[in-house]
PDB file of C-alpha atoms in Angstrom:
ATOM      1  CA  MET A   1      72.160   0.950  56.467  1.00 63.00           C
ATOM      2  CA  ASN A   2      71.600  -1.201  53.588  1.00 74.00           C
ATOM      3  CA  ASN A   3      68.546  -3.489  53.056  1.00 91.00           C
ATOM      4  CA  TYR A   4      67.855  -6.563  50.605  1.00 95.00           C
ATOM      5  CA  LEU A   5      65.087  -7.764  48.981  1.00 96.00           C
ATOM      6  CA  ILE A   6      64.381 -11.042  46.920  1.00 96.00           C
ATOM      7  CA  ILE A   7      61.875 -10.746  43.744  1.00 98.00           C
ATOM      8  CA  ASN A   8      60.392 -13.897  42.523  1.00 98.00           C
ATOM      9  CA  LEU A   9      58.476 -13.558  39.719  1.00 98.00           C
ATOM     10  CA  ILE A  10      56.604 -15.650  37.409  1.00 98.00           C
ATOM     11  CA  GLY A  11      54.511 -15.720  34.040  1.00 97.00           C
ATOM     12  CA  LYS A  12      53.947 -16.395  30.539  1.00 96.00           C
ATOM     13  CA  ASP A  13      57.257 -15.189  28.463  1.00 95.00           C
ATOM     14  CA  GLN A  14      56.729 -11.717  26.212  1.00 94.00           C
ATOM     15  CA  ILE A  15      59.170  -9.638  24.880  1.00 94.00           C
ATOM     16  CA  GLY A  16      60.976  -6.749  26.657  1.00 94.00           C
ATOM     17  CA  ILE A  17      59.462  -8.060  30.527  1.00 95.00           C
ATOM     18  CA  ALA A  18      63.144  -8.286  31.707  1.00 95.00           C
ATOM     19  CA  ASN A  19      63.742  -5.119  30.700  1.00 96.00           C
ATOM     20  CA  GLN A  20      61.404  -4.233  32.308  1.00 96.00           C
ATOM     21  CA  ILE A  21      61.291  -5.273  35.086  1.00 97.00           C
ATOM     22  CA  ILE A  22      64.779  -4.196  35.736  1.00 97.00           C
ATOM     23  CA  GLU A  23      63.840  -0.724  34.639  1.00 97.00           C
ATOM     24  CA  PHE A  24      61.009  -0.361  37.190  1.00 97.00           C
ATOM     25  CA  ILE A  25      63.532  -2.138  39.755  1.00 97.00           C
ATOM     26  CA  THR A  26      66.000   0.620  39.150  1.00 97.00           C
ATOM     27  CA  ASN A  27      63.599   3.610  39.005  1.00 97.00           C
ATOM     28  CA  SER A  28      62.595   2.693  42.244  1.00 96.00           C
ATOM     29  CA  GLY A  29      66.270   3.893  43.517  1.00 96.00           C
ATOM     30  CA  CYS A  30      67.220  -0.877  44.362  1.00 96.00           C
ATOM     31  CA  ASN A  31      70.407  -2.166  43.070  1.00 96.00           C
ATOM     32  CA  ILE A  32      70.475  -4.944  41.443  1.00 95.00           C
ATOM     33  CA  ILE A  33      73.513  -7.272  42.956  1.00 91.00           C
ATOM     34  CA  ASP A  34      72.275 -11.462  41.219  1.00 90.00           C
ATOM     35  CA  SER A  35      68.948 -12.413  38.693  1.00 93.00           C
ATOM     36  CA  ASN A  36      68.844 -15.229  36.822  1.00 93.00           C
ATOM     37  CA  ILE A  37      66.806 -15.404  34.008  1.00 95.00           C
ATOM     38  CA  ASN A  38      64.660 -18.347  32.556  1.00 93.00           C
ATOM     39  CA  ILE A  39      62.299 -19.728  30.424  1.00 94.00           C
ATOM     40  CA  PHE A  40      60.109 -22.634  29.756  1.00 93.00           C
ATOM     41  CA  GLY A  41      58.059 -23.007  28.299  1.00 93.00           C
ATOM     42  CA  GLU A  42      55.826 -19.888  27.637  1.00 95.00           C
ATOM     43  CA  GLN A  43      56.461 -19.166  31.606  1.00 96.00           C
ATOM     44  CA  PHE A  44      58.924 -16.432  32.046  1.00 96.00           C
ATOM     45  CA  THR A  45      60.760 -16.999  35.711  1.00 96.00           C
ATOM     46  CA  ALA A  46      62.850 -14.256  37.140  1.00 97.00           C
ATOM     47  CA  THR A  47      64.709 -14.515  40.491  1.00 96.00           C
ATOM     48  CA  PHE A  48      66.299 -10.976  41.955  1.00 96.00           C
ATOM     49  CA  PHE A  49      68.939  -9.665  44.773  1.00 95.00           C
ATOM     50  CA  VAL A  50      68.340  -6.862  45.162  1.00 96.00           C
ATOM     51  CA  TYR A  51      70.199  -3.267  47.559  1.00 94.00           C
ATOM     52  CA  SER A  52      69.176  -0.392  49.057  1.00 95.00           C
ATOM     53  CA  ASN A  53      68.318   2.197  52.005  1.00 94.00           C
ATOM     54  CA  SER A  54      65.142   1.171  53.412  1.00 93.00           C
ATOM     55  CA  ILE A  55      63.140   3.530  52.600  1.00 95.00           C
ATOM     56  CA  ASN A  56      63.749   2.702  48.668  1.00 96.00           C
ATOM     57  CA  ILE A  57      63.090  -1.073  49.983  1.00 96.00           C
ATOM     58  CA  LEU A  58      59.770  -0.333  51.082  1.00 94.00           C
ATOM     59  CA  LYS A  59      58.469   1.947  47.616  1.00 95.00           C
ATOM     60  CA  LEU A  60      60.123  -1.567  45.429  1.00 96.00           C
ATOM     61  CA  GLU A  61      58.095  -4.113  47.959  1.00 95.00           C
ATOM     62  CA  ASN A  62      55.108  -1.858  47.762  1.00 95.00           C
ATOM     63  CA  ASN A  63      54.629  -0.711  44.132  1.00 96.00           C
ATOM     64  CA  LEU A  64      56.224  -4.686  42.859  1.00 97.00           C
ATOM     65  CA  PRO A  65      52.562  -6.357  43.093  1.00 96.00           C
ATOM     66  CA  LEU A  66      50.657  -3.633  40.960  1.00 96.00           C
ATOM     67  CA  LYS A  67      53.865  -3.472  38.393  1.00 96.00           C
ATOM     68  CA  ALA A  68      53.874  -6.959  37.690  1.00 96.00           C
ATOM     69  CA  GLN A  69      49.625  -7.999  37.837  1.00 96.00           C
ATOM     70  CA  SER A  70      49.866  -5.188  34.307  1.00 96.00           C
ATOM     71  CA  LEU A  71      53.062  -7.614  33.256  1.00 96.00           C
ATOM     72  CA  ASN A  72      50.034 -10.839  34.205  1.00 96.00           C
ATOM     73  CA  LEU A  73      53.353 -11.620  36.302  1.00 97.00           C
ATOM     74  CA  LEU A  74      53.384 -13.410  40.392  1.00 97.00           C
ATOM     75  CA  SER A  75      55.535 -12.100  42.266  1.00 97.00           C
ATOM     76  CA  VAL A  76      56.196 -12.495  45.814  1.00 97.00           C
ATOM     77  CA  THR A  77      59.356 -10.693  47.369  1.00 96.00           C
ATOM     78  CA  LYS A  78      60.688 -11.327  51.121  1.00 95.00           C
ATOM     79  CA  ILE A  79      62.887  -9.604  52.524  1.00 92.00           C
ATOM     80  CA  THR A  80      67.020 -10.354  54.003  1.00 90.00           C
ATOM     81  CA  LYS A  81      70.507 -10.294  54.293  1.00 82.00           C
ATOM     82  CA  ASN A  82      73.688 -10.420  52.390  1.00 78.00           C
ATOM     83  CA  HIS A  83      74.408 -13.670  51.482  1.00 64.00           C
ATOM     84  CA  LEU A  84      77.668 -12.163  50.789  1.00 57.00           C
ATOM     85  CA  ASP A  85      78.860 -11.510  54.020  1.00 51.00           C
ATOM     86  CA  ILE A  86      79.020 -15.825  54.152  1.00 55.00           C
ATOM     87  CA  ALA A  87      82.823 -16.100  54.848  1.00 49.00           C
ATOM     88  CA  ASN A  88      82.988 -19.806  53.386  1.00 63.00           C
ATOM     89  CA  GLN A  89      84.631 -20.285  50.938  1.00 78.00           C
ATOM     90  CA  LYS A  90      83.127 -22.130  48.141  1.00 85.00           C
ATOM     91  CA  TYR A  91      83.109 -24.915  46.241  1.00 90.00           C
ATOM     92  CA  LYS A  92      81.576 -25.798  42.285  1.00 93.00           C
ATOM     93  CA  TYR A  93      80.404 -29.844  41.190  1.00 95.00           C
ATOM     94  CA  LEU A  94      79.829 -30.670  37.500  1.00 95.00           C
ATOM     95  CA  ILE A  95      78.074 -33.756  36.918  1.00 95.00           C
ATOM     96  CA  GLN A  96      77.759 -35.490  34.283  1.00 94.00           C
ATOM     97  CA  VAL A  97      74.640 -37.539  34.399  1.00 93.00           C
ATOM     98  CA  PRO A  98      73.021 -40.625  32.292  1.00 92.00           C
ATOM     99  CA  ASP A  99      69.216 -39.237  33.284  1.00 92.00           C
ATOM    100  CA  SER A 100      66.627 -41.345  34.889  1.00 90.00           C
ATOM    101  CA  ILE A 101      64.549 -40.841  37.622  1.00 91.00           C
ATOM    102  CA  GLY A 102      65.212 -40.069  40.856  1.00 91.00           C
ATOM    103  CA  ILE A 103      69.012 -38.882  40.072  1.00 91.00           C
ATOM    104  CA  ILE A 104      69.068 -35.077  41.480  1.00 93.00           C
ATOM    105  CA  LYS A 105      67.194 -36.508  44.815  1.00 93.00           C
ATOM    106  CA  ASN A 106      69.723 -38.805  45.060  1.00 90.00           C
ATOM    107  CA  ILE A 107      72.789 -36.881  44.570  1.00 92.00           C
ATOM    108  CA  ILE A 108      70.887 -33.919  46.239  1.00 92.00           C
ATOM    109  CA  SER A 109      71.026 -35.848  49.579  1.00 92.00           C
ATOM    110  CA  LEU A 110      74.363 -36.197  49.789  1.00 92.00           C
ATOM    111  CA  PHE A 111      74.589 -32.941  50.934  1.00 93.00           C
ATOM    112  CA  LYS A 112      71.823 -32.838  52.834  1.00 92.00           C
ATOM    113  CA  ASN A 113      73.504 -36.095  55.058  1.00 91.00           C
ATOM    114  CA  HIS A 114      77.084 -34.081  54.517  1.00 91.00           C
ATOM    115  CA  LYS A 115      75.909 -31.049  56.413  1.00 89.00           C
ATOM    116  CA  ILE A 116      76.784 -28.969  53.667  1.00 89.00           C
ATOM    117  CA  ASN A 117      73.910 -26.126  53.075  1.00 86.00           C
ATOM    118  CA  ILE A 118      73.599 -25.946  49.196  1.00 89.00           C
ATOM    119  CA  GLN A 119      73.943 -22.729  47.766  1.00 86.00           C
ATOM    120  CA  SER A 120      72.982 -23.207  43.930  1.00 89.00           C
ATOM    121  CA  LEU A 121      71.469 -25.877  42.407  1.00 92.00           C
ATOM    122  CA  ASN A 122      71.084 -25.688  38.331  1.00 93.00           C
ATOM    123  CA  THR A 123      70.436 -28.658  35.536  1.00 93.00           C
ATOM    124  CA  LYS A 124      69.911 -28.473  32.149  1.00 92.00           C
ATOM    125  CA  LEU A 125      69.544 -32.137  30.032  1.00 91.00           C
ATOM    126  CA  LYS A 126      71.706 -32.936  26.546  1.00 91.00           C
ATOM    127  CA  ASP A 127      71.195 -34.516  24.761  1.00 87.00           C
ATOM    128  CA  VAL A 128      74.489 -36.518  23.723  1.00 80.00           C
ATOM    129  CA  ASN A 129      74.918 -39.820  20.899  1.00 82.00           C
ATOM    130  CA  SER A 130      70.549 -39.724  21.497  1.00 83.00           C
ATOM    131  CA  THR A 131      71.181 -40.687  24.992  1.00 84.00           C
ATOM    132  CA  ASN A 132      69.782 -37.763  27.777  1.00 90.00           C
ATOM    133  CA  PHE A 133      72.558 -36.979  29.736  1.00 92.00           C
ATOM    134  CA  LEU A 134      71.698 -34.973  33.085  1.00 93.00           C
ATOM    135  CA  CYS A 135      74.133 -31.795  33.721  1.00 95.00           C
ATOM    136  CA  ILE A 136      74.160 -30.718  36.742  1.00 95.00           C
ATOM    137  CA  GLU A 137      75.577 -27.741  38.403  1.00 95.00           C
ATOM    138  CA  ILE A 138      75.998 -27.248  42.122  1.00 95.00           C
ATOM    139  CA  ILE A 139      77.287 -24.815  44.123  1.00 91.00           C
ATOM    140  CA  VAL A 140      78.012 -24.492  47.910  1.00 90.00           C
ATOM    141  CA  ARG A 141      80.068 -23.502  50.901  1.00 84.00           C
ATOM    142  CA  SER A 142      82.255 -24.781  53.185  1.00 82.00           C
ATOM    143  CA  ASN A 143      84.953 -24.372  55.525  1.00 79.00           C
ATOM    144  CA  ASN A 144      84.541 -28.204  56.755  1.00 82.00           C
ATOM    145  CA  MET A 145      87.234 -29.291  54.671  1.00 83.00           C
ATOM    146  CA  ILE A 146      86.884 -33.490  56.484  1.00 85.00           C
ATOM    147  CA  THR A 147      82.443 -33.104  55.304  1.00 86.00           C
ATOM    148  CA  LEU A 148      83.666 -31.954  51.567  1.00 86.00           C
ATOM    149  CA  ASN A 149      86.708 -34.872  51.606  1.00 90.00           C
ATOM    150  CA  ASN A 150      83.917 -37.633  52.896  1.00 91.00           C
ATOM    151  CA  LEU A 151      81.062 -35.633  50.416  1.00 91.00           C
ATOM    152  CA  LYS A 152      84.115 -35.645  47.112  1.00 92.00           C
ATOM    153  CA  LYS A 153      84.056 -39.351  47.497  1.00 93.00           C
ATOM    154  CA  GLU A 154      81.063 -40.416  47.503  1.00 93.00           C
ATOM    155  CA  LEU A 155      79.810 -38.079  45.213  1.00 93.00           C
ATOM    156  CA  GLU A 156      82.485 -40.842  42.872  1.00 94.00           C
ATOM    157  CA  ILE A 157      81.531 -43.595  44.269  1.00 93.00           C
ATOM    158  CA  ILE A 158      78.205 -42.987  43.263  1.00 91.00           C
ATOM    159  CA  CYS A 159      79.622 -40.747  40.304  1.00 92.00           C
ATOM    160  CA  SER A 160      81.346 -43.977  39.139  1.00 93.00           C
ATOM    161  CA  LYS A 161      78.154 -47.124  39.099  1.00 92.00           C
ATOM    162  CA  LEU A 162      75.991 -44.712  36.986  1.00 90.00           C
ATOM    163  CA  SER A 163      78.330 -43.637  34.734  1.00 90.00           C
ATOM    164  CA  ALA A 164      78.231 -40.785  35.582  1.00 92.00           C
ATOM    165  CA  SER A 165      81.493 -38.100  35.568  1.00 93.00           C
ATOM    166  CA  LEU A 166      82.485 -35.715  38.468  1.00 94.00           C
ATOM    167  CA  ASN A 167      84.383 -32.612  38.577  1.00 93.00           C
ATOM    168  CA  THR A 168      84.423 -29.492  41.251  1.00 92.00           C
ATOM    169  CA  TYR A 169      86.708 -26.477  41.399  1.00 90.00           C
ATOM    170  CA  VAL A 170      87.311 -24.476  44.096  1.00 87.00           C
ATOM    171  CA  ILE A 171      85.780 -20.878  42.877  1.00 82.00           C
ATOM    172  CA  ASN A 172      85.689 -17.481  43.783  1.00 70.00           C
ATOM    173  CA  ASP A 173      82.892 -15.791  44.726  1.00 57.00           C
ATOM    174  CA  GLU A 174      83.603 -12.949  41.186  1.00 54.00           C
ATOM    175  CA  GLU A 175      83.527 -16.198  39.138  1.00 51.00           C
ATOM    176  CA  THR A 176      80.079 -17.619  39.707  1.00 47.00           C
TER     177      THR A 176
END
């Protein structure tokens, strides 16, 4: 039986840091099945979703804090279940909106109001003709088409009021 572990790391960026962490995880006998690495300012951030047998997961969980400390990283781990066991359909929402304070909060609250759990949220600020646009990508899983249709209608209304564009897609797990 496989066990799953979420690893979160943050610290000052340095050349080769991702390689060192990935090598450490792999050498612990664990397989990385999902990851996200970013640089924010001078800070390196990484999230890894790994699996292996219980012995390797325990070994990784116990040894990671010392490895992270040697790289001047903060680390947090959490045992969990496989997120791909959820059998619902995935949907992606892409929104491009002129940036202002509260945009993300207002859009995300729609998902909460419709009781739709957000699986992934990514945002980027983009300069278009000297105007800052916030590009928002939201991925959700749901089989409730009535709720999804109502959500889409409300998103379209908000996007129209904010002069924002909205694109929605049905996606497969291989596309995310």
